[in-house]
């Protein structure tokens, strides 16, 4: 084999080795990226679970059941529940925590204030909230 051919083969081998090293480096980088992404996914899952737990605790301490809300509003439970189920307009806002219906006291208070503001319109005269 001539020196020129041998030199060219050595150069090609050297190029292939360089390309292999670059490829391995990129694979290592890709593995690192996948590790970081998996860690981020785990953190997001943990954060979401933590947020759900905080939400459950909040509603357990700061929200009322449908029966409690009905008593607070001075209406029967069946009226409140049936209107909520039928999607009745003008009903107080509520949250679903899993399958449980919860009403926040501050949202009920705001809803009551809105009803007072509407009262003059319903009666056709000026009154409370006008």
Short mmCIF file of C-alpha atoms in Angstrom, two decimals:
data_model
loop_
_atom_site.label_atom_id
_atom_site.label_comp_id
_atom_site.label_asym_id
_atom_site.label_seq_id
_atom_site.Cartn_x
_atom_site.Cartn_y
_atom_site.Cartn_z
CA UNK A 1 0.00 0.00 0.00
CA UNK A 2 1.33 3.39 -0.91
CA UNK A 3 2.08 6.10 1.61
CA UNK A 4 -0.61 8.37 0.15
CA UNK A 5 -3.32 5.69 0.47
CA UNK A 6 -2.16 4.81 3.99
CA UNK A 7 -2.18 8.49 4.94
CA UNK A 8 -5.70 8.94 3.54
CA UNK A 9 -6.94 5.86 5.43
CA UNK A 10 -5.40 7.15 8.66
CA UNK A 11 -7.11 10.52 8.15
CA UNK A 12 -10.46 8.80 7.51
CA UNK A 13 -10.05 6.68 10.63
CA UNK A 14 -9.16 9.79 12.61
CA UNK A 15 -12.27 11.57 11.24
CA UNK A 16 -14.44 8.57 12.15
CA UNK A 17 -13.01 8.51 15.67
CA UNK A 18 -13.69 12.26 16.01
CA UNK A 19 -17.24 11.78 14.76
CA UNK A 20 -17.72 8.88 17.18
CA UNK A 21 -16.51 11.06 20.06
CA UNK A 22 -18.83 13.89 19.01
CA UNK A 23 -21.71 11.41 18.75
CA UNK A 24 -20.96 10.00 22.23
CA UNK A 25 -20.76 13.54 23.61
CA UNK A 26 -24.15 14.38 22.10
CA UNK A 27 -25.60 11.17 23.52
CA UNK A 28 -24.29 12.15 26.97
CA UNK A 29 -25.83 15.61 26.54
CA UNK A 30 -29.10 14.03 25.47
CA UNK A 31 -29.05 11.73 28.50
CA UNK A 32 -28.48 14.74 30.75
CA UNK A 33 -31.38 16.59 29.11
CA UNK A 34 -33.65 13.56 29.63
CA UNK A 35 -32.59 13.32 33.28
CA UNK A 36 -33.37 17.01 33.81
CA UNK A 37 -36.74 16.68 32.04
CA UNK A 38 -37.67 13.65 34.13
CA UNK A 39 -36.67 15.46 37.31
CA UNK A 40 -38.77 18.47 36.26
CA UNK A 41 -41.75 16.21 35.52
CA UNK A 42 -41.40 14.65 38.96
CA UNK A 43 -41.22 18.08 40.57
CA UNK A 44 -44.30 19.24 38.67
CA UNK A 45 -46.23 16.12 39.74
CA UNK A 46 -45.16 16.68 43.33
CA UNK A 47 -46.11 20.37 43.17
CA UNK A 48 -49.52 19.54 41.67
CA UNK A 49 -50.17 16.95 44.37
CA UNK A 50 -49.11 19.45 47.02
CA UNK A 51 -51.38 22.11 45.52
CA UNK A 52 -54.32 19.67 45.56
CA UNK A 53 -53.63 18.89 49.21
CA UNK A 54 -53.49 22.61 50.08
CA UNK A 55 -56.75 23.14 48.19
CA UNK A 56 -58.41 20.28 50.09
CA UNK A 57 -57.23 21.70 53.41
CA UNK A 58 -58.38 25.20 52.44
CA UNK A 59 -61.86 24.04 51.51
CA UNK A 60 -62.06 21.83 54.59
CA UNK A 61 -61.48 24.89 56.79
CA UNK A 62 -62.83 27.84 54.78
CA UNK A 63 -65.71 26.50 52.76
CA UNK A 64 -69.18 25.28 53.54
CA UNK A 65 -71.02 22.21 52.44
CA UNK A 66 -74.17 22.70 50.43
CA UNK A 67 -76.32 22.21 53.55
CA UNK A 68 -74.29 24.77 55.50
CA UNK A 69 -74.50 27.24 52.60
CA UNK A 70 -78.25 26.76 52.33
CA UNK A 71 -78.64 27.47 56.05
CA UNK A 72 -76.33 30.51 55.75
CA UNK A 73 -78.40 31.86 52.84
CA UNK A 74 -81.70 31.07 54.52
CA UNK A 75 -82.95 28.73 51.80
CA UNK A 76 -83.65 25.04 51.86
CA UNK A 77 -80.94 22.59 50.90
CA UNK A 78 -83.15 21.05 48.20
CA UNK A 79 -83.76 24.42 46.53
CA UNK A 80 -80.05 25.26 46.48
CA UNK A 81 -79.05 21.78 45.27
CA UNK A 82 -81.74 21.51 42.59
CA UNK A 83 -80.99 24.98 41.18
CA UNK A 84 -77.28 24.21 41.14
CA UNK A 85 -77.90 20.92 39.32
CA UNK A 86 -80.19 22.58 36.77
CA UNK A 87 -77.62 25.30 36.14
CA UNK A 88 -79.98 27.98 37.40
CA UNK A 89 -78.74 31.47 36.67
CA UNK A 90 -78.28 33.87 39.52
CA UNK A 91 -77.09 31.15 41.86
CA UNK A 92 -74.07 31.64 44.11
CA UNK A 93 -70.73 30.41 42.77
CA UNK A 94 -69.45 27.09 44.08
CA UNK A 95 -66.45 24.81 43.73
CA UNK A 96 -66.25 21.11 43.14
CA UNK A 97 -63.62 19.44 45.28
CA UNK A 98 -63.63 15.99 43.81
CA UNK A 99 -67.35 15.30 43.81
CA UNK A 100 -68.06 17.47 46.85
CA UNK A 101 -69.76 20.84 46.36
CA UNK A 102 -68.27 23.64 48.44
CA UNK A 103 -69.24 27.29 48.88
CA UNK A 104 -66.82 29.92 50.12
CA UNK A 105 -68.26 32.28 52.71
CA UNK A 106 -66.71 35.37 51.09
CA UNK A 107 -68.19 34.41 47.71
CA UNK A 108 -71.60 33.90 49.31
CA UNK A 109 -71.34 37.30 50.98
CA UNK A 110 -70.44 38.91 47.65
CA UNK A 111 -73.34 37.10 45.96
CA UNK A 112 -75.71 38.39 48.66
CA UNK A 113 -74.46 41.95 48.07
CA UNK A 114 -75.10 41.53 44.34
CA UNK A 115 -78.66 40.42 45.11
CA UNK A 116 -79.23 43.60 47.14
CA UNK A 117 -77.97 45.67 44.22
CA UNK A 118 -80.47 43.94 41.93
CA UNK A 119 -83.37 44.37 44.36
CA UNK A 120 -84.42 47.87 43.15
CA UNK A 121 -84.56 46.56 39.59
CA UNK A 122 -86.80 43.69 40.65
CA UNK A 123 -89.12 45.91 42.69
CA UNK A 124 -89.11 48.74 40.19
CA UNK A 125 -88.17 51.34 42.79
CA UNK A 126 -85.13 52.72 44.54
CA UNK A 127 -84.16 50.93 47.70
CA UNK A 128 -81.30 49.18 49.39
CA UNK A 129 -78.13 49.27 47.33
CA UNK A 130 -79.39 51.96 44.97
#
